[in-house]
Short mmCIF file of C-alpha atoms in Angstrom, two decimals:
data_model
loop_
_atom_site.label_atom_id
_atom_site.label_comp_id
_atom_site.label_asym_id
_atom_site.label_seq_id
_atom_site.Cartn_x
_atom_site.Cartn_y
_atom_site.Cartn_z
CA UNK A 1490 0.00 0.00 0.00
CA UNK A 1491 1.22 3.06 -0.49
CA UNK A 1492 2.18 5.90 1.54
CA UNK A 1493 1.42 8.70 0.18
CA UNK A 1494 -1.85 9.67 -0.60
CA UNK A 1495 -3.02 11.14 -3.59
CA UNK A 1496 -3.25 15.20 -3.84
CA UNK A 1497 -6.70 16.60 -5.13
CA UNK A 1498 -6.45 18.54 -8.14
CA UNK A 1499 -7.02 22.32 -6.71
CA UNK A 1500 -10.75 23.73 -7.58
CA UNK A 1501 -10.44 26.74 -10.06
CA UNK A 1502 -10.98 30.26 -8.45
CA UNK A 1503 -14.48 30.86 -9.75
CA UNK A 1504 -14.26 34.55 -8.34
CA UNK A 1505 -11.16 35.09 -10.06
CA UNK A 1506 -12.68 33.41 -13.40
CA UNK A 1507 -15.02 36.16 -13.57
CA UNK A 1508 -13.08 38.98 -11.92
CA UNK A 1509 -10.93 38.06 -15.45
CA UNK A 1510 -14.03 37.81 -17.78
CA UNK A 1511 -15.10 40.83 -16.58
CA UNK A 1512 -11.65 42.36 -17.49
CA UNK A 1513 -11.76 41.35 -21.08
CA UNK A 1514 -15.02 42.75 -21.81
CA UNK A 1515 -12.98 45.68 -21.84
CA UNK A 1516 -10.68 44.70 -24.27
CA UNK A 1517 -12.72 42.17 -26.85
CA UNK A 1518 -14.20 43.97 -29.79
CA UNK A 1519 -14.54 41.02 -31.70
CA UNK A 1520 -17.82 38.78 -31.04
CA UNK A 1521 -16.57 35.12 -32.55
CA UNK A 1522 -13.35 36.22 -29.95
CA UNK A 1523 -15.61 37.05 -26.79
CA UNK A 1524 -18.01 33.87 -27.71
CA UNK A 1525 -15.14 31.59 -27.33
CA UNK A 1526 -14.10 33.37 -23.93
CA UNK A 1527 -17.13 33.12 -23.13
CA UNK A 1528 -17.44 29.40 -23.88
CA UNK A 1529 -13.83 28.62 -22.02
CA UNK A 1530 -15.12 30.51 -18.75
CA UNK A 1531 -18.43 27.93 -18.69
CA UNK A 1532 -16.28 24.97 -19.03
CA UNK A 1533 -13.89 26.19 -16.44
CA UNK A 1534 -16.59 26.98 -14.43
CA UNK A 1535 -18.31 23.19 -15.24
CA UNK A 1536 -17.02 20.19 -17.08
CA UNK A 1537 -19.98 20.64 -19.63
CA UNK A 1538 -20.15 18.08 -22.63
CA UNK A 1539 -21.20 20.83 -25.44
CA UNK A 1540 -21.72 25.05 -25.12
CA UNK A 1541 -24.30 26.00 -28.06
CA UNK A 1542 -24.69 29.97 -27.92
CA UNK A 1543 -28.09 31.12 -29.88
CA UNK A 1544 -27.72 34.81 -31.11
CA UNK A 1545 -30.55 37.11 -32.38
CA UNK A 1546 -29.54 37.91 -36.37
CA UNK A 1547 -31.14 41.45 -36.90
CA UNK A 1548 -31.23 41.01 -40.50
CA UNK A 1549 -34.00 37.87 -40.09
CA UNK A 1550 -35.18 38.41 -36.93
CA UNK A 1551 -34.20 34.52 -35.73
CA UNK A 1552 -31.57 33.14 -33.52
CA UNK A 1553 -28.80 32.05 -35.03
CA UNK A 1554 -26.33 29.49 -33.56
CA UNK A 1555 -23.01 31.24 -33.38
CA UNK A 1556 -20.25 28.68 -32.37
CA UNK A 1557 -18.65 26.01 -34.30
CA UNK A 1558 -17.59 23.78 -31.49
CA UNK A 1559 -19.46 20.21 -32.11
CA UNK A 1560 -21.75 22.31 -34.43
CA UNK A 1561 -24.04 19.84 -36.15
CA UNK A 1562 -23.74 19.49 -39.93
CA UNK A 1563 -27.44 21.19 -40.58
CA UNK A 1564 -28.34 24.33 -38.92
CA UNK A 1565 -30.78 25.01 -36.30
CA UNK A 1566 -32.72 28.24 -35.87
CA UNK A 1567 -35.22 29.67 -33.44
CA UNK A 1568 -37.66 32.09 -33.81
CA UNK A 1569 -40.00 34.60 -31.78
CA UNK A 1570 -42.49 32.76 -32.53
CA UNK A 1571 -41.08 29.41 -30.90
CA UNK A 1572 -42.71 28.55 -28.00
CA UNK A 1573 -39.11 28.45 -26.39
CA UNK A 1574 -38.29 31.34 -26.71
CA UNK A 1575 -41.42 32.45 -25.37
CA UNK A 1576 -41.33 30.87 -22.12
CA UNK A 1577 -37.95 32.37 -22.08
CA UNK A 1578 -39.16 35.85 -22.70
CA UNK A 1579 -41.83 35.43 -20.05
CA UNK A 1580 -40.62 33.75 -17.06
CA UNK A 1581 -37.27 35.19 -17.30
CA UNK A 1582 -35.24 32.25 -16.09
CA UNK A 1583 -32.93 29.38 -16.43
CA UNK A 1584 -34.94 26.04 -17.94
CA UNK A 1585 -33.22 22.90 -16.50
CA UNK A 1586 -34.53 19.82 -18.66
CA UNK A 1587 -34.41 16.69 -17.11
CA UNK A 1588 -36.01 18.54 -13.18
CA UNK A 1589 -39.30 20.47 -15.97
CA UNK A 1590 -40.01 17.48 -18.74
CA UNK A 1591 -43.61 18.73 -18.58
CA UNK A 1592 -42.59 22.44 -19.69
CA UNK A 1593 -40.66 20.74 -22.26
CA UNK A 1594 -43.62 18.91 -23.22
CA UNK A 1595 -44.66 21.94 -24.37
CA UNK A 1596 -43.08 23.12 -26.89
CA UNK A 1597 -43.18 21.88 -30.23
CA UNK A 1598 -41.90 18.51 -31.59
CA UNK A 1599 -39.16 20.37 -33.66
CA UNK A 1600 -38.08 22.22 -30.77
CA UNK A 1601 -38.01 19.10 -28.60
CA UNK A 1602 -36.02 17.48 -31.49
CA UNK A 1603 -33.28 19.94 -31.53
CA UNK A 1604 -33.47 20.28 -27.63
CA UNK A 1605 -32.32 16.19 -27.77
CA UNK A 1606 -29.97 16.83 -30.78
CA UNK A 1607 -28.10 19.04 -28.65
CA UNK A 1608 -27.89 16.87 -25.42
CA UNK A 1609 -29.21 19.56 -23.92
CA UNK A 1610 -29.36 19.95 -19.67
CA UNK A 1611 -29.75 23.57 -19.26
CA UNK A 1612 -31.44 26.34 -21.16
CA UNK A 1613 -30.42 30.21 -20.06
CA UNK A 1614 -31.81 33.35 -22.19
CA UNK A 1615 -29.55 36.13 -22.60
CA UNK A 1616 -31.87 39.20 -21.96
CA UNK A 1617 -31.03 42.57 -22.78
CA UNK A 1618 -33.42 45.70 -22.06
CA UNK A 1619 -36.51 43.73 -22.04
CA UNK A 1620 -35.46 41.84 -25.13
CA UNK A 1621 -33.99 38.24 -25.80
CA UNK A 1622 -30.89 38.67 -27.35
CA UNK A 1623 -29.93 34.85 -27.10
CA UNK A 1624 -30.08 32.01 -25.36
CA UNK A 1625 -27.66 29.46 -23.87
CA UNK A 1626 -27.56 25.50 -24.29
CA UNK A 1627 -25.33 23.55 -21.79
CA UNK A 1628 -25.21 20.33 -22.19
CA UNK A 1629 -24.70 17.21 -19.13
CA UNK A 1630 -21.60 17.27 -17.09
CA UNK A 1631 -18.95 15.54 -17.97
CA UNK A 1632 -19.63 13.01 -14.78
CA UNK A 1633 -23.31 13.05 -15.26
CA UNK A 1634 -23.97 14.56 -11.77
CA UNK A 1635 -26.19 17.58 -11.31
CA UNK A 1636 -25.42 20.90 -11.54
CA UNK A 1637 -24.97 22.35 -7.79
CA UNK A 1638 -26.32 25.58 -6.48
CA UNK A 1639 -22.64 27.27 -6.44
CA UNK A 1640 -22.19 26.21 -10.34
CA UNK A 1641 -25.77 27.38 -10.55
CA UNK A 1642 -24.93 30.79 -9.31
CA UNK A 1643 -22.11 31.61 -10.89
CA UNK A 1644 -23.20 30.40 -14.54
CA UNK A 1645 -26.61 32.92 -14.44
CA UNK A 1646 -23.65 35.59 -13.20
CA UNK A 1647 -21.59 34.73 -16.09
CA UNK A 1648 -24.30 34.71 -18.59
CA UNK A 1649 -25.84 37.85 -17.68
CA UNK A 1650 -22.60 39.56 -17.96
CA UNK A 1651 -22.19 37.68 -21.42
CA UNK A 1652 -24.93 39.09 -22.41
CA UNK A 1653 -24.20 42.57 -21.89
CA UNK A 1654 -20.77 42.08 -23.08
CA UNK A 1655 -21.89 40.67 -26.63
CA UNK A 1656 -24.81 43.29 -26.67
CA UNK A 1657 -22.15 45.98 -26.27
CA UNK A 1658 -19.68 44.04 -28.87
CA UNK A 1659 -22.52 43.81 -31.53
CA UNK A 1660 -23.37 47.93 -31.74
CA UNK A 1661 -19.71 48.57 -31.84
CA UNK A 1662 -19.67 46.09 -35.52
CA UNK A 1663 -22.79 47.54 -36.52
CA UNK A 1664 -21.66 51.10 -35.70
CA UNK A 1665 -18.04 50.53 -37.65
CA UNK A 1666 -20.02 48.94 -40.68
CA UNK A 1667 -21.95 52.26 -41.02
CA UNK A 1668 -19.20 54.67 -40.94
CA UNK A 1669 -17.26 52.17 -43.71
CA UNK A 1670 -20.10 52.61 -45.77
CA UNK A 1671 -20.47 55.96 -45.54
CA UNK A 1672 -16.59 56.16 -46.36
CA UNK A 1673 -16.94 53.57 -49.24
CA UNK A 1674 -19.96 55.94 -50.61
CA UNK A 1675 -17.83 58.83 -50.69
CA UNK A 1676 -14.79 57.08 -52.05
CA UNK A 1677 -17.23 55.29 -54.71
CA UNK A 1678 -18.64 58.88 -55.41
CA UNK A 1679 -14.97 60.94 -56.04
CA UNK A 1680 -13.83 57.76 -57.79
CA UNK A 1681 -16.59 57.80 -60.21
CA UNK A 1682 -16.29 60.93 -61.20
CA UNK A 1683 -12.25 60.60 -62.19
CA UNK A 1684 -13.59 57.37 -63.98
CA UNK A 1685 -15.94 59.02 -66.18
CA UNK A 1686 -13.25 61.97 -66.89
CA UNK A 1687 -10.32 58.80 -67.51
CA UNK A 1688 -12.45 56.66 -69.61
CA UNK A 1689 -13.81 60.01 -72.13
CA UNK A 1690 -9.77 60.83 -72.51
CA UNK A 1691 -8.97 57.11 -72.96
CA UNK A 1692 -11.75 56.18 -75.44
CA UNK A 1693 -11.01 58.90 -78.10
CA UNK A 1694 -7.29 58.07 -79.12
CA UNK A 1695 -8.34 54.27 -78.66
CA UNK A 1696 -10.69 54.92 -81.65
CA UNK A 1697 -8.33 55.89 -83.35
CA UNK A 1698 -5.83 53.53 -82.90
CA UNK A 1699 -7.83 50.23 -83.52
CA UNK A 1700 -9.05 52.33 -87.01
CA UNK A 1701 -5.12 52.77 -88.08
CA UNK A 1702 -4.55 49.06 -87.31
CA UNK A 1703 -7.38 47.75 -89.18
CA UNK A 1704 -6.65 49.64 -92.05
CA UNK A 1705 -3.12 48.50 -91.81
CA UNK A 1706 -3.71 45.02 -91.58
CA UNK A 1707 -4.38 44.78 -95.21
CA UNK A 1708 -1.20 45.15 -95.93
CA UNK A 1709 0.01 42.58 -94.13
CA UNK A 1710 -2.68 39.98 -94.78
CA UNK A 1711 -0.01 37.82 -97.34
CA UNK A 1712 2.60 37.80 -93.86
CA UNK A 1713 1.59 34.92 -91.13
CA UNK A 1714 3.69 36.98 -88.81
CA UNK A 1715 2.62 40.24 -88.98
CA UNK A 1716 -0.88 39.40 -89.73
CA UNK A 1717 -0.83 37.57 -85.69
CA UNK A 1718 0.72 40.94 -84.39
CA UNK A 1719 -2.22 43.19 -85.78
CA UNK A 1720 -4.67 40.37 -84.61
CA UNK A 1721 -3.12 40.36 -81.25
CA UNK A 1722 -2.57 43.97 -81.45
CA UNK A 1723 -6.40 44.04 -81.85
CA UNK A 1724 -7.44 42.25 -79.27
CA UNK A 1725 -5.29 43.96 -76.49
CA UNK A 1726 -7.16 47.35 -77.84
CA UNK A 1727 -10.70 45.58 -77.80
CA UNK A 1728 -9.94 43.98 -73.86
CA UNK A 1729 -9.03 48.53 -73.29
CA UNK A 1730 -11.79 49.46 -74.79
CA UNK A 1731 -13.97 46.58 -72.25
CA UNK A 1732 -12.04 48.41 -69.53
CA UNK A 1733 -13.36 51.81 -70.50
CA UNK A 1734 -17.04 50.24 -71.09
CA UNK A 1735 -16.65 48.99 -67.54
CA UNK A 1736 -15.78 52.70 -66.20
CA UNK A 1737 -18.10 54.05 -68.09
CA UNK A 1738 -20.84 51.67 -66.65
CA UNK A 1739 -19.37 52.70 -62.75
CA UNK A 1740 -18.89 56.12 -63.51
CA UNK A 1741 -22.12 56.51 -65.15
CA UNK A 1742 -24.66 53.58 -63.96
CA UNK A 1743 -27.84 53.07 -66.48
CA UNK A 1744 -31.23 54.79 -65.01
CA UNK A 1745 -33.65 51.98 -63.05
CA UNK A 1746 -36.41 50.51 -65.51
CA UNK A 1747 -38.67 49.28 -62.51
CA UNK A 1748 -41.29 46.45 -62.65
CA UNK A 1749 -42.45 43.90 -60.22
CA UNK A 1750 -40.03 41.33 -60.33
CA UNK A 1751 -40.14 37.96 -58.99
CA UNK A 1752 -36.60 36.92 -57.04
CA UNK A 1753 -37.09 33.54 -57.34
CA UNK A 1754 -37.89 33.20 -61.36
CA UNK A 1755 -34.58 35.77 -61.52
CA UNK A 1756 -32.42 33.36 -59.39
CA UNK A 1757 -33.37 30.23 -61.89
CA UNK A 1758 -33.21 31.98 -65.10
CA UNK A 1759 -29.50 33.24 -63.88
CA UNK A 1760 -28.48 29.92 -62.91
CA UNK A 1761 -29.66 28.74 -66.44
CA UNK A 1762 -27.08 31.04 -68.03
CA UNK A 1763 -24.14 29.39 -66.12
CA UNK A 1764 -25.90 25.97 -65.78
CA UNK A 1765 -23.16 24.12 -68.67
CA UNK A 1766 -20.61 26.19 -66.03
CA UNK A 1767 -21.36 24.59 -62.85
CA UNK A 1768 -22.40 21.27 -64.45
CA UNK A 1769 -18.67 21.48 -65.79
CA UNK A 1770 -17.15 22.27 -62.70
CA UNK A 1771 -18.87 19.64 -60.99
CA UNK A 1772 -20.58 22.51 -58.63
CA UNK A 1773 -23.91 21.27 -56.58
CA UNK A 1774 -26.55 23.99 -56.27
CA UNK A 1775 -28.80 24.20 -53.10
CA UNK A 1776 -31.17 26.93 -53.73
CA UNK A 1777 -33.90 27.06 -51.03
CA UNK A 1778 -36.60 29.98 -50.55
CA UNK A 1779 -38.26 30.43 -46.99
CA UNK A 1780 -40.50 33.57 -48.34
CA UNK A 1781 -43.67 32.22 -50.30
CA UNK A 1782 -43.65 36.18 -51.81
CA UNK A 1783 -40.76 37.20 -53.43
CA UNK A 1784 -41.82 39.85 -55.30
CA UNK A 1785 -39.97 43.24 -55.40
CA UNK A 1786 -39.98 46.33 -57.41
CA UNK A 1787 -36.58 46.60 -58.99
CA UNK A 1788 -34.65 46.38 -62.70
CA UNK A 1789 -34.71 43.22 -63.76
CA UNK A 1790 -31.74 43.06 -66.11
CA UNK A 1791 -29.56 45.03 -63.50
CA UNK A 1792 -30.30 42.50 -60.84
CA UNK A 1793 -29.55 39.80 -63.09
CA UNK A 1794 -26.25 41.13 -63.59
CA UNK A 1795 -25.70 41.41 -60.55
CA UNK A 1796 -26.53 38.15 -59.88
CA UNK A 1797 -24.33 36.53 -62.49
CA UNK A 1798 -21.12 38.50 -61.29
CA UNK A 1799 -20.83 37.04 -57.72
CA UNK A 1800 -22.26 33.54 -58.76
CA UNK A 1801 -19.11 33.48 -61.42
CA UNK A 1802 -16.74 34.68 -58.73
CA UNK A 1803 -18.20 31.82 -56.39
CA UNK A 1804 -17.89 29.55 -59.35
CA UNK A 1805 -14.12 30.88 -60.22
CA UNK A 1806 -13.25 30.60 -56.33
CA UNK A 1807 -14.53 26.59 -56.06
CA UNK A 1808 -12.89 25.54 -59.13
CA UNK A 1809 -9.70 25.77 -57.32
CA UNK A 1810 -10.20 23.60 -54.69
CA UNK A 1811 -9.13 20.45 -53.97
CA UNK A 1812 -10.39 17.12 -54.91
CA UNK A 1813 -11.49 16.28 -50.96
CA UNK A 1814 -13.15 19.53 -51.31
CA UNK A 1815 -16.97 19.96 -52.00
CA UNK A 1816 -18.01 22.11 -54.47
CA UNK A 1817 -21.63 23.83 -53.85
CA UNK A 1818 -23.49 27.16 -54.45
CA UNK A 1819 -25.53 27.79 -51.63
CA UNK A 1820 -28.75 30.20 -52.19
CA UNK A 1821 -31.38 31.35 -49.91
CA UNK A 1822 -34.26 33.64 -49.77
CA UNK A 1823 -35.91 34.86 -46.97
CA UNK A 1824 -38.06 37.51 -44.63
CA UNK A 1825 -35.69 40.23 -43.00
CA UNK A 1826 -36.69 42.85 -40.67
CA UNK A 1827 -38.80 45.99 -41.29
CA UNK A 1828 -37.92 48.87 -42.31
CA UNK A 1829 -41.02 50.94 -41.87
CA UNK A 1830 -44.29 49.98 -41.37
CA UNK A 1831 -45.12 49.27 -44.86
CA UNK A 1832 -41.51 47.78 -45.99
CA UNK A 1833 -39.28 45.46 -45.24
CA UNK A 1834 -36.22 43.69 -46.53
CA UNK A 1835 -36.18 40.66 -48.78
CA UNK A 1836 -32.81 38.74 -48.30
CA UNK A 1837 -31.18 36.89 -50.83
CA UNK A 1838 -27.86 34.66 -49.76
CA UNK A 1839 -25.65 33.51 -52.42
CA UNK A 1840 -22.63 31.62 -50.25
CA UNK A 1841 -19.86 28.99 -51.75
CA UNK A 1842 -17.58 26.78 -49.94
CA UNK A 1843 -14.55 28.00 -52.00
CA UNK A 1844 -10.82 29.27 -51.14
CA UNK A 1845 -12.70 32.27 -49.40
CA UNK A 1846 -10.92 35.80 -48.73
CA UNK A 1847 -8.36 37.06 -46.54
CA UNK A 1848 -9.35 39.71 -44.27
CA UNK A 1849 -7.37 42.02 -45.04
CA UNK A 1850 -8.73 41.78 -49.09
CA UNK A 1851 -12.14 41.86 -47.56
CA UNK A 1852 -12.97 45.45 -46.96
CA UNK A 1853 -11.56 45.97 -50.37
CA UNK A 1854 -13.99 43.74 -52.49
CA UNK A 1855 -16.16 46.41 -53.84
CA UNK A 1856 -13.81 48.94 -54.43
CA UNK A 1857 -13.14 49.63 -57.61
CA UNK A 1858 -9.60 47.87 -59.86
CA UNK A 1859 -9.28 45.68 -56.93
CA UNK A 1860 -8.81 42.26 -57.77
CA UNK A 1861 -7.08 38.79 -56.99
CA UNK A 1862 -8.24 37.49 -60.39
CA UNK A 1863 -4.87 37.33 -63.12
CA UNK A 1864 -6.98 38.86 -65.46
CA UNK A 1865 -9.47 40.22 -63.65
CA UNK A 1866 -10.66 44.64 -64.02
CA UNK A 1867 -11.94 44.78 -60.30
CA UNK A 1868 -14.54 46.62 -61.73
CA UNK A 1869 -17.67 43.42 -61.43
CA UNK A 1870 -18.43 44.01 -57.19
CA UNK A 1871 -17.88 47.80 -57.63
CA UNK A 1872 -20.69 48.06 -60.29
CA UNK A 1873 -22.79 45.69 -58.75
CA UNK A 1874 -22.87 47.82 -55.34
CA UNK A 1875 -23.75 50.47 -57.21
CA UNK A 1876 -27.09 48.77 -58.73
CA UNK A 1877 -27.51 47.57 -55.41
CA UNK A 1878 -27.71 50.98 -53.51
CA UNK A 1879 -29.66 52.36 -56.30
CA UNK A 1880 -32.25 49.72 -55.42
CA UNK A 1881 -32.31 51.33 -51.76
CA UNK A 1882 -30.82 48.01 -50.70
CA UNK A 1883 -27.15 46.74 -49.25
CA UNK A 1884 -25.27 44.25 -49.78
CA UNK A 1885 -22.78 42.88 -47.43
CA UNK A 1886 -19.55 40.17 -47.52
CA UNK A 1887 -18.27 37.76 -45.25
CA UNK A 1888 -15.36 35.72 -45.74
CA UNK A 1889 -13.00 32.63 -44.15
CA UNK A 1890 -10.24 31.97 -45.80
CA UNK A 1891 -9.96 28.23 -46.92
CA UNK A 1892 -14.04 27.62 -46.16
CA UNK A 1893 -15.58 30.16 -48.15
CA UNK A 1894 -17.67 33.55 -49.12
CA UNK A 1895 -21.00 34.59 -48.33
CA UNK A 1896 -22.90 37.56 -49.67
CA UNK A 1897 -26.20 38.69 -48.47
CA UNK A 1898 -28.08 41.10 -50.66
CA UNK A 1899 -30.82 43.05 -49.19
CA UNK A 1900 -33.63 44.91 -50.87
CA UNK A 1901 -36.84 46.63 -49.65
CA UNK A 1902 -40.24 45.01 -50.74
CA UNK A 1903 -43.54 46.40 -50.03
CA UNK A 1904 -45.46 44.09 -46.90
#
């Protein structure tokens, strides 16, 4: 036997553990950054199987789930209008599942399914003046035993300060997106007007020029050699002269022709044009519509365009990746928030699982002549922006570099 006994592994500081979280609230600007925190603080706090943290998506209205620790392969969602989150809003308090199975009786068989999906054992709402701004799923402990009052305690603590803390981290993105767009509106403005002065000096001498070459080709039409330098010659004047049409089309965007048009029939008929495309490339489309009325006043043709541009870039980005890789265009429509009492926005998702974008390329994507493309103008995003803010709408990027890009494209449509 032996004789020395065993020494206990020392219990974490809890106080300490959130005298620290407390202190990086302070410092963490970055939500995906505090989230994790957040997540390592619960685990320290109790040996928890699985942290699933619900946030409300202002665009849609619904809670989105946020972290991709042990995140399923299919999505889940909730809604105001889930009977979760409305025992949530009411009573205000933590659900515990296996002490309340009648409560979770409840609520409705999908909610119960994802509730068991989960492994759930605790549900906490994050509430933020009067409002749920998420909620919290904690799975069993690692042991299986119950949670105790102290872990209790200290958890609701922690989570109301999360709360707070991601509250405070979300204005702070939403309030830095607004003044880059006012910047990028500006810059778009001043650089549209040097585009439209560039492309009228540029376009008159390159008239010229392709008219002296053609009529000099004929006299070179019985030499091989020459007669492939004035063809090449002509197409490096004809890819200029696309350049100017495309500064011409930033500088000086083509008026709206409104009509009702239908989102969904625009969505097919563009993936028609690139159909031979994707079935080339061996791309899957997943094209799913949550809004039974898609209907918005816009410019068809414009839209289309528009359209076409980032599903080619999505297309251009997958094509690269490798063969372990898949290869799929993912396309949504749905319900976003109001914007008035009469209007709201219609969103429209187009997201690939390509090489994505680094950050730092990011906040450059719709300005104009940027481009990671060999061959590329940089001109495609900057135009399409354009059409889109013409529409009243706004399109926004995100990126992750080896997983892929997502754009969601909003535009108002009558309720």
């Amino acid at each position: 036997m032996s004789l020395f006994k065993k020494k206990k592994e020392p219990k974490p500081d809890l106080g300490a553990l959130l005298s620290e979280f407390n202190k990086s609230l302070m410092l963490i600007v970055d939500k995906s950054l505090l989230i994790n925190n957040f997540i390592s603080k619960i685990k320290q706090i109790c040996a928890v199987d699985s942290v699933y943290v619900f946030l409300l998506d202002e665009n849609t209205g619904k809670y989105k789930l946020q972290n991709s620790e042990n995140k399923p392969e299919f999505g889940y969602v909730l809604t105001g209008k889930n009977k979760l989150i409305n025992w949530l809003s009411i009573n205000e308090k933590e659900l515990i599942i296996s002490r309340n199975p009648d409560i979770v009786s409840y609520f409705s068989m999908e909610e119960q399914t994802m509730i068991h999906a989960l492994k759930t054992e605790l549900i906490y709402p994050l509430k933020v003046m009067n409002h749920i701004s998420g909620t919290i799923f904690l799975g069993r402990k690692a042991d299986d035993a119950p949670f105790t009052d102290e872990e209790l305690n200290l958890l609701f603590l922690l989570f109301n300060q999360a709360a707070f803390a991601i509250e405070h981290v979300s204005l702070y993105a939403t309030q830095s997106e607004r003044i880059k767009k006012m910047y990028r509106t500006d810059r778009l403005a001043t650089l549209g007007e040097l585009a439209a002065g560039a492309a009228h000096e540029i376009r008159n001498p390159l008239t010229a020029i392709r008219s002296t070459i053609q009529y000099l080709s004929k006299d070179f039409k019985d030499d091989p050699v020459k007669s492939e330098m004035v063809s090449e010659l002509i197409s490096e004047v004809e890819r200029i002269n696309k350049i100017v049409q495309g500064l011409l089309s930033f500088a000086r965007p083509s008026a709206l022709n409104t009509s009702n048009v239908n989102m969904e029939q625009l969505i097919n008929q563009t993936l028609v044009l690139i159909h031979s495309t994707l079935v080339k490339q061996n791309i899957d489309v997943q094209f799913e519509y949550f809004e039974e009325n898609t209907i918005i006043r816009g410019d068809a043709e414009q839209l289309k365009q528009v359209f076409l541009n980032i599903m080619m870039n999505a297309v251009e980005a997958m094509s690269q990746n490798p063969p372990d890789r898949p290869r799929t265009l993912i396309i949504s429509i749905e319900k976003g928030m109001a914007i008035n009492p009469t209007t709201r926005y219609l969103l429209l998702t187009i997201e690939d699982t390509g090489k994505g974008i680094e950050s730092k390329d990011v906040e450059n994507v719709f300005n104009p002549f940027f481009t990671t493309k060999e061959e590329g103008t940089g001109l495609g995003l900057a135009i399409s922006y354009g059409v889109i803010n013409r529409h009243e709408g706004d399109i926004e990027i995100s990126s992750t570099p080896g997983k892929g890009t997502s754009f969601i494209i909003k535009l108002p449509q009558r309720i």
